[in-house]
PDB file of C-alpha atoms in Angstrom:
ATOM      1  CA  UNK A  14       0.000   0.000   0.000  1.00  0.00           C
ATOM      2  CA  UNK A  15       1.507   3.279  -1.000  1.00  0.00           C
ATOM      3  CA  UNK A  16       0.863   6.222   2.023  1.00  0.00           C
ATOM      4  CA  UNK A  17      -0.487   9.578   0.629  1.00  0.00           C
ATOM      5  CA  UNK A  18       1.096  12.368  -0.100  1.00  0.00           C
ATOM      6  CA  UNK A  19       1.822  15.055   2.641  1.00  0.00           C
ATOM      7  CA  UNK A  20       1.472  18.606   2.269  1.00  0.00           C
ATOM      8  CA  UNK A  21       4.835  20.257   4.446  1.00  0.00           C
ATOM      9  CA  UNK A  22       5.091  23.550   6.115  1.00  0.00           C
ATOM     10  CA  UNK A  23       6.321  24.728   2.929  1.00  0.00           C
ATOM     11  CA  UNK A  24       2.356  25.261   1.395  1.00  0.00           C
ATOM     12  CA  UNK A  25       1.730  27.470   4.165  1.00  0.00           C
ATOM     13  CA  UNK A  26       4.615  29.825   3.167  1.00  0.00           C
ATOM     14  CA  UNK A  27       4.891  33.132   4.200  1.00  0.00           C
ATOM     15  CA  UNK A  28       5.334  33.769   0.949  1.00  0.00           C
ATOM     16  CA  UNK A  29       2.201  33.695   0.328  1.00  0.00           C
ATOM     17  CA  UNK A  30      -0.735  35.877   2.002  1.00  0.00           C
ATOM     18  CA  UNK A  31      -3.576  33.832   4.406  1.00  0.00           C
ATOM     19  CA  UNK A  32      -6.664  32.773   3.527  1.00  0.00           C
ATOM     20  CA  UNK A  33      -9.172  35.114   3.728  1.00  0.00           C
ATOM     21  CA  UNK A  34      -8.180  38.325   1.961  1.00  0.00           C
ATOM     22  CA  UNK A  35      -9.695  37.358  -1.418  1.00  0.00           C
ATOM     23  CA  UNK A  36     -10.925  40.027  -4.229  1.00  0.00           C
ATOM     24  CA  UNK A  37     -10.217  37.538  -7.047  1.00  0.00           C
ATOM     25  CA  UNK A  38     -12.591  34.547  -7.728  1.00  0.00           C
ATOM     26  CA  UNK A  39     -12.911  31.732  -8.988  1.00  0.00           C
ATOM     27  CA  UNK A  40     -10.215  29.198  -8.749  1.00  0.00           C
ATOM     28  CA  UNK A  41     -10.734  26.433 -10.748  1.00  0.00           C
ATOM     29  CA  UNK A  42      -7.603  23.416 -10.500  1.00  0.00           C
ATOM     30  CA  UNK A  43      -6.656  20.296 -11.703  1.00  0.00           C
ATOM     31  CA  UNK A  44      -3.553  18.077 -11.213  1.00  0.00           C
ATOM     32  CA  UNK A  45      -3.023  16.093  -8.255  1.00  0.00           C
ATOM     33  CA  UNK A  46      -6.287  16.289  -6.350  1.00  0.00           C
ATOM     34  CA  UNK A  47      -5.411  15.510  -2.607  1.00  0.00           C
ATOM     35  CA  UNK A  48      -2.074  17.801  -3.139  1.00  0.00           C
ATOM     36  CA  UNK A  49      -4.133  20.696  -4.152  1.00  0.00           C
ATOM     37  CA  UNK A  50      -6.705  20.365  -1.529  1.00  0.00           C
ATOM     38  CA  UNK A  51      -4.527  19.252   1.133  1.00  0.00           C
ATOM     39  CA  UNK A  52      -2.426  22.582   0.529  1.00  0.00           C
ATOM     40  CA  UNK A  53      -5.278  24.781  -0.610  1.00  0.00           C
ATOM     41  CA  UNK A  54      -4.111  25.997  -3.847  1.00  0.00           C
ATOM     42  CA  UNK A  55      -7.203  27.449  -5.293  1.00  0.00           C
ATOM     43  CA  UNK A  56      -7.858  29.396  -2.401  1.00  0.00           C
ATOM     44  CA  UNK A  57      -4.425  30.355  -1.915  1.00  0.00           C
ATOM     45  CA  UNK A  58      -3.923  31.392  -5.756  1.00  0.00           C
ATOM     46  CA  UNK A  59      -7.479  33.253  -5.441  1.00  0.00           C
ATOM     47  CA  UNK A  60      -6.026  35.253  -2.183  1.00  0.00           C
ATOM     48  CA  UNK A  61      -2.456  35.613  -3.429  1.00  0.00           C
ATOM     49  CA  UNK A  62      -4.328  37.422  -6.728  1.00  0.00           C
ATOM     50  CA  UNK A  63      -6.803  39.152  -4.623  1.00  0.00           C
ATOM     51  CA  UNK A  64      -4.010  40.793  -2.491  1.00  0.00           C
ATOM     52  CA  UNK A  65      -2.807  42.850  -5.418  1.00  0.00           C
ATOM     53  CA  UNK A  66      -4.577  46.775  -5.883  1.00  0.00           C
ATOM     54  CA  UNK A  67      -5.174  46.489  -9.310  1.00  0.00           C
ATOM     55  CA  UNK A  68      -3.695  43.541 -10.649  1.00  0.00           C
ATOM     56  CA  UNK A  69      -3.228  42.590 -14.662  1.00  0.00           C
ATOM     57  CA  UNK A  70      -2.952  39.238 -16.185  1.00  0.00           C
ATOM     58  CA  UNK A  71       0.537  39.141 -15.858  1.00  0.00           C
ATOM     59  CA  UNK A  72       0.269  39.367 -12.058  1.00  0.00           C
ATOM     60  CA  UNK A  73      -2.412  36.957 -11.996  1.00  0.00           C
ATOM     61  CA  UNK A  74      -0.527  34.229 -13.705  1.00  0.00           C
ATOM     62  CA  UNK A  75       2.794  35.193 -11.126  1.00  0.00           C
ATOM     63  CA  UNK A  76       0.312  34.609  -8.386  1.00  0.00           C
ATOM     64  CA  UNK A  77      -0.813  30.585  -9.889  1.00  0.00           C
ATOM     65  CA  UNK A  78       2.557  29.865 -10.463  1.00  0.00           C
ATOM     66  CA  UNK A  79       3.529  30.879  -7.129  1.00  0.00           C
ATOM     67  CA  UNK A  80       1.100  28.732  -5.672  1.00  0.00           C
ATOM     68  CA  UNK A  81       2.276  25.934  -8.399  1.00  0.00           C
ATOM     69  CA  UNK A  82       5.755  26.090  -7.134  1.00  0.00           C
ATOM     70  CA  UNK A  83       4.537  25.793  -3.516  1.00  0.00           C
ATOM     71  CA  UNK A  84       2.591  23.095  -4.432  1.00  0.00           C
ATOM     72  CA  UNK A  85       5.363  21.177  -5.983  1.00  0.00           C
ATOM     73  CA  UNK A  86       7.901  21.399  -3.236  1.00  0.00           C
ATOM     74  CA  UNK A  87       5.398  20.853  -0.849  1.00  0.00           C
ATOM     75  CA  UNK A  88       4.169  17.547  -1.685  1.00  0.00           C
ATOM     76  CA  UNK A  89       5.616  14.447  -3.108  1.00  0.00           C
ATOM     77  CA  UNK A  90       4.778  11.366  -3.429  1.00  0.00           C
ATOM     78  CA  UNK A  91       6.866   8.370  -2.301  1.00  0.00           C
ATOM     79  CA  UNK A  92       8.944   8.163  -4.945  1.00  0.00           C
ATOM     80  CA  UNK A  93      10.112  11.780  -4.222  1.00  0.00           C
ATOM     81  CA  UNK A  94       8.012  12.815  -7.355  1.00  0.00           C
ATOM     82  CA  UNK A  95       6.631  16.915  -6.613  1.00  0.00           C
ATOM     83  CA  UNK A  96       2.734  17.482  -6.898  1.00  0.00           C
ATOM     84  CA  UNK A  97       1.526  18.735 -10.350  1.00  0.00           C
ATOM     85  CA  UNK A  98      -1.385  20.801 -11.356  1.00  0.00           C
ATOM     86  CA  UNK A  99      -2.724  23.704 -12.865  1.00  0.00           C
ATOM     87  CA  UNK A 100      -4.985  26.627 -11.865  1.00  0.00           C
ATOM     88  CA  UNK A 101      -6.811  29.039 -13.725  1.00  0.00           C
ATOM     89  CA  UNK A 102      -8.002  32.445 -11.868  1.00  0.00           C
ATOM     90  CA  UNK A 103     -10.110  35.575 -12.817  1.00  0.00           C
ATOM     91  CA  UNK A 104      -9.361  39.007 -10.103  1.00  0.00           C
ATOM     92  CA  UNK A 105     -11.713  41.502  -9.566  1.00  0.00           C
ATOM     93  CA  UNK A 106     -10.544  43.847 -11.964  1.00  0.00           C
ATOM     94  CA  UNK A 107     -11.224  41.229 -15.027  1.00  0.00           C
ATOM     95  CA  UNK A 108      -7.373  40.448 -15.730  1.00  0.00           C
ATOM     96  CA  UNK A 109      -7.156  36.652 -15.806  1.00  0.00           C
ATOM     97  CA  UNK A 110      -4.351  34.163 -15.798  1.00  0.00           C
ATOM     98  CA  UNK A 111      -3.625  30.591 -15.821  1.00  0.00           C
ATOM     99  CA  UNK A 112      -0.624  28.240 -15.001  1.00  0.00           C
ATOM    100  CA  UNK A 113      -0.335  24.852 -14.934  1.00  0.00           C
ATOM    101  CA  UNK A 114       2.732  22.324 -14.704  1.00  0.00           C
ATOM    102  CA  UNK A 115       0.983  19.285 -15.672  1.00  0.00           C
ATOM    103  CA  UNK A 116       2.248  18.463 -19.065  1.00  0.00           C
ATOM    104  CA  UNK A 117      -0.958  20.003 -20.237  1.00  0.00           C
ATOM    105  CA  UNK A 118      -4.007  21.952 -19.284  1.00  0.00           C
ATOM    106  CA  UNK A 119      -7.414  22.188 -21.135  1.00  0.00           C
ATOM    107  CA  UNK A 120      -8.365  25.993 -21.213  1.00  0.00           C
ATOM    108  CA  UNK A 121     -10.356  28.201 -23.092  1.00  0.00           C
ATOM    109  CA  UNK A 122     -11.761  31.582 -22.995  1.00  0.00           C
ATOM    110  CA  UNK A 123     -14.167  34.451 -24.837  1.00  0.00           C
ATOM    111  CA  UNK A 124     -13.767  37.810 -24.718  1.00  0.00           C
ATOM    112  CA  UNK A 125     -16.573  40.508 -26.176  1.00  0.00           C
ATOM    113  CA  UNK A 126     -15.998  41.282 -29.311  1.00  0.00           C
ATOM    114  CA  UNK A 127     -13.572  38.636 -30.118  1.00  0.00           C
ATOM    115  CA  UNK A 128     -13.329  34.791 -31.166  1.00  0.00           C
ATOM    116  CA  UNK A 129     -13.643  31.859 -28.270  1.00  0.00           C
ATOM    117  CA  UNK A 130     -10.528  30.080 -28.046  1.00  0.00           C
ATOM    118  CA  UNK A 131      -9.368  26.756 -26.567  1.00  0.00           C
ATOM    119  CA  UNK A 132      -5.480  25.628 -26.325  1.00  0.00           C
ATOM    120  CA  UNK A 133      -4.630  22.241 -24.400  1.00  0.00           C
ATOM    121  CA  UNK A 134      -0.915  21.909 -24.791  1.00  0.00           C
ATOM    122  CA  UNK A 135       1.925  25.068 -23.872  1.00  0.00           C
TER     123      UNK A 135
END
């Protein structure tokens, strides 16, 4: 029987802000499902966005793969293998980014005025 992977001290980084002061939303992730709960990475990519004052997509994909690297380092499983995943996140001002390091990521988006759009690999 294999054990589970752990989440270390290292997901709850002071690098990263705490839960709770979110003005970005959703969070949508995928990867290793028990990693990404277990360390809270939608939330924590959600808040990390949310913390900026007027943040663009550029700081919105810095903020998922902050969260991604966290993530990684945080939790392996027992053959020393980091967590993988991906997380996709929209802030309050409309800027949205994405970041994923899963070797790839179904995403897709619309925009007014423009053609819908869908992209799998990087």
């Amino acid at each position: 029987m294999s054990r589970p992977a752990m989440c270390s001290n290292s997901c709850a980084s002071a690098l990263l802000p705490p839960l709770g002061r979110a003005r970005a939303g959703p969070g949508p992730a995928t990867g290793w499902g028990e990693a990404i709960a277990t360390c809270l990475s939608s939330a924590r990519a959600v808040d990390l966005a949310g913390a900026l004052e007027a943040p663009d997509a550029a700081d919105v994909v810095e903020a998922c793969e902050a969260v991604l690297r966290e993530l990684h380092v945080g939790v392996a499983n027992p053959r020393g293998q980091g967590a993988t995943g991906g997380v996709i996140v929209l802030s309050s001002t409309g800027a949205g980014g994405w970041a994923f390091t899963t070797p790839r990521m179904a995403r897709g988006g619309w925009a007014e005025g423009g053609d819908p759009w869908v992209a799998l690999d990087r």
